[in-house]
């Protein structure tokens, strides 16, 4: 036990899995997401593969391939990053590339709309309908 | 109206897949206070973890220039989601690293409709940074005492006094493990956000 056991991760128990051996800046060819005051896309921004993107899937490699493939169904930037174990900012940069190439559509949420009373009311109503518990698993489908 | 078309038509073949409008809420509080449990209780997916870059503003004593140092730290962030209807989806993001002061979560929080600050009454000071942050940003938030084992060590009035939050900030007791309890806590925040739109 004494040797070979890595010390506990000080950042807590939520290990993300083994870090990629490839540095993020290599994946993005040195580019970074806007960040700082350049207003990077919100983490909940929705991304969807286009038909062109799915058609071109075989021509895409590595992260680009994986991102288009995982976006067959709409995904947030955060979900893409988590599912593919990529840094969020890498996903931001590559998603913009793929959008520019017509392989993804990227839907930055309209902040005014999100904060609109009618939207908030719909979220409230939807949440109110959530039952107290998930019910008995597998029995009550 | 042909009933033969199955629902599983490849989505991207249709002209344009309209993704849902994402509505974001932030779950905040000190380390180990129950943020991920809270997200997991209401999320339709197992909480996911991703790495986000957080800007840490350090007013270091060893800083000879006496200007605040900004460093970027990569932290693990947990989140989940709940589909309200095909056009609307609620996202819940746990803010990481808030046990330390000086973090800037703008990258995660920007655009959030509200926040829930989770408190463990045995370690009240762990949530000061989160309370300060939401107050500073003007984001509607509520303080939720997580009743571990049904025990709360301080009354809500004591908590309010200790945290120095105004009467406008709802204070409640909840159980992060109970779906209905988490739902009700989030509803308090959303009602507050809704009330703000009508001011």
mmCIF file of C-alpha atoms in Angstrom, chain A residues 34-108:
data_model
loop_
_atom_site.group_PDB
_atom_site.id
_atom_site.type_symbol
_atom_site.label_atom_id
_atom_site.label_comp_id
_atom_site.label_asym_id
_atom_site.label_seq_id
_atom_site.Cartn_x
_atom_site.Cartn_y
_atom_site.Cartn_z
ATOM 1 C CA UNK A 34 -12.393 34.087 -26.428
ATOM 2 C CA UNK A 35 -12.257 34.022 -22.649
ATOM 3 C CA UNK A 36 -11.467 37.041 -20.463
ATOM 4 C CA UNK A 37 -13.585 39.840 -21.829
ATOM 5 C CA UNK A 38 -13.940 38.438 -25.324
ATOM 6 C CA UNK A 39 -17.164 36.722 -24.215
ATOM 7 C CA UNK A 40 -16.775 33.014 -24.781
ATOM 8 C CA UNK A 41 -19.828 30.965 -25.624
ATOM 9 C CA UNK A 42 -21.885 29.914 -22.583
ATOM 10 C CA UNK A 43 -21.373 26.337 -21.395
ATOM 11 C CA UNK A 44 -25.028 25.501 -22.127
ATOM 12 C CA UNK A 45 -24.781 26.609 -25.802
ATOM 13 C CA UNK A 46 -26.462 23.959 -27.946
ATOM 14 C CA UNK A 47 -24.604 22.241 -30.762
ATOM 15 C CA UNK A 48 -26.120 20.021 -33.479
ATOM 16 C CA UNK A 49 -24.475 18.138 -36.325
ATOM 17 C CA UNK A 50 -25.619 19.091 -39.816
ATOM 18 C CA UNK A 51 -26.341 16.555 -42.539
ATOM 19 C CA UNK A 52 -23.159 17.808 -44.235
ATOM 20 C CA UNK A 53 -21.202 17.180 -41.048
ATOM 21 C CA UNK A 54 -22.503 13.637 -40.715
ATOM 22 C CA UNK A 55 -21.791 12.986 -44.397
ATOM 23 C CA UNK A 56 -18.236 14.198 -43.896
ATOM 24 C CA UNK A 57 -17.744 12.151 -40.750
ATOM 25 C CA UNK A 58 -15.346 9.714 -42.395
ATOM 26 C CA UNK A 59 -13.180 12.581 -43.539
ATOM 27 C CA UNK A 60 -12.884 14.072 -40.085
ATOM 28 C CA UNK A 61 -10.259 12.890 -37.644
ATOM 29 C CA UNK A 62 -9.826 12.747 -33.901
ATOM 30 C CA UNK A 63 -11.657 15.358 -31.862
ATOM 31 C CA UNK A 64 -13.495 16.868 -34.819
ATOM 32 C CA UNK A 65 -14.874 13.487 -35.792
ATOM 33 C CA UNK A 66 -15.951 12.748 -32.246
ATOM 34 C CA UNK A 67 -17.641 16.102 -31.761
ATOM 35 C CA UNK A 68 -19.728 15.845 -34.931
ATOM 36 C CA UNK A 69 -20.604 12.232 -34.122
ATOM 37 C CA UNK A 70 -21.767 13.010 -30.582
ATOM 38 C CA UNK A 71 -23.897 15.912 -31.846
ATOM 39 C CA UNK A 72 -26.325 13.757 -33.818
ATOM 40 C CA UNK A 73 -28.613 14.820 -31.020
ATOM 41 C CA UNK A 74 -28.351 18.375 -29.683
ATOM 42 C CA UNK A 75 -25.727 18.655 -26.961
ATOM 43 C CA UNK A 76 -24.475 21.504 -24.825
ATOM 44 C CA UNK A 77 -20.803 22.454 -25.019
ATOM 45 C CA UNK A 78 -20.459 21.137 -21.477
ATOM 46 C CA UNK A 79 -21.958 17.754 -22.400
ATOM 47 C CA UNK A 80 -19.634 17.415 -25.390
ATOM 48 C CA UNK A 81 -16.633 18.198 -23.220
ATOM 49 C CA UNK A 82 -17.708 15.726 -20.539
ATOM 50 C CA UNK A 83 -18.613 12.892 -22.877
ATOM 51 C CA UNK A 84 -15.448 13.226 -24.938
ATOM 52 C CA UNK A 85 -13.227 14.151 -22.005
ATOM 53 C CA UNK A 86 -12.061 17.285 -23.678
ATOM 54 C CA UNK A 87 -11.320 20.580 -22.042
ATOM 55 C CA UNK A 88 -14.293 22.931 -22.339
ATOM 56 C CA UNK A 89 -12.250 25.565 -24.123
ATOM 57 C CA UNK A 90 -11.007 23.048 -26.667
ATOM 58 C CA UNK A 91 -14.625 22.209 -27.465
ATOM 59 C CA UNK A 92 -15.428 25.913 -27.789
ATOM 60 C CA UNK A 93 -12.689 26.433 -30.355
ATOM 61 C CA UNK A 94 -13.363 23.274 -32.364
ATOM 62 C CA UNK A 95 -17.135 23.810 -32.362
ATOM 63 C CA UNK A 96 -16.608 27.240 -33.929
ATOM 64 C CA UNK A 97 -14.326 25.687 -36.559
ATOM 65 C CA UNK A 98 -16.876 23.014 -37.376
ATOM 66 C CA UNK A 99 -19.656 25.569 -37.528
ATOM 67 C CA UNK A 100 -17.625 27.664 -39.963
ATOM 68 C CA UNK A 101 -17.106 24.526 -42.052
ATOM 69 C CA UNK A 102 -20.875 23.915 -42.088
ATOM 70 C CA UNK A 103 -20.591 20.678 -40.154
ATOM 71 C CA UNK A 104 -22.298 21.859 -36.985
ATOM 72 C CA UNK A 105 -24.858 24.439 -36.052
ATOM 73 C CA UNK A 106 -24.139 26.316 -32.845
ATOM 74 C CA UNK A 107 -27.006 27.936 -30.977
ATOM 75 C CA UNK A 108 -25.890 30.492 -28.426
#
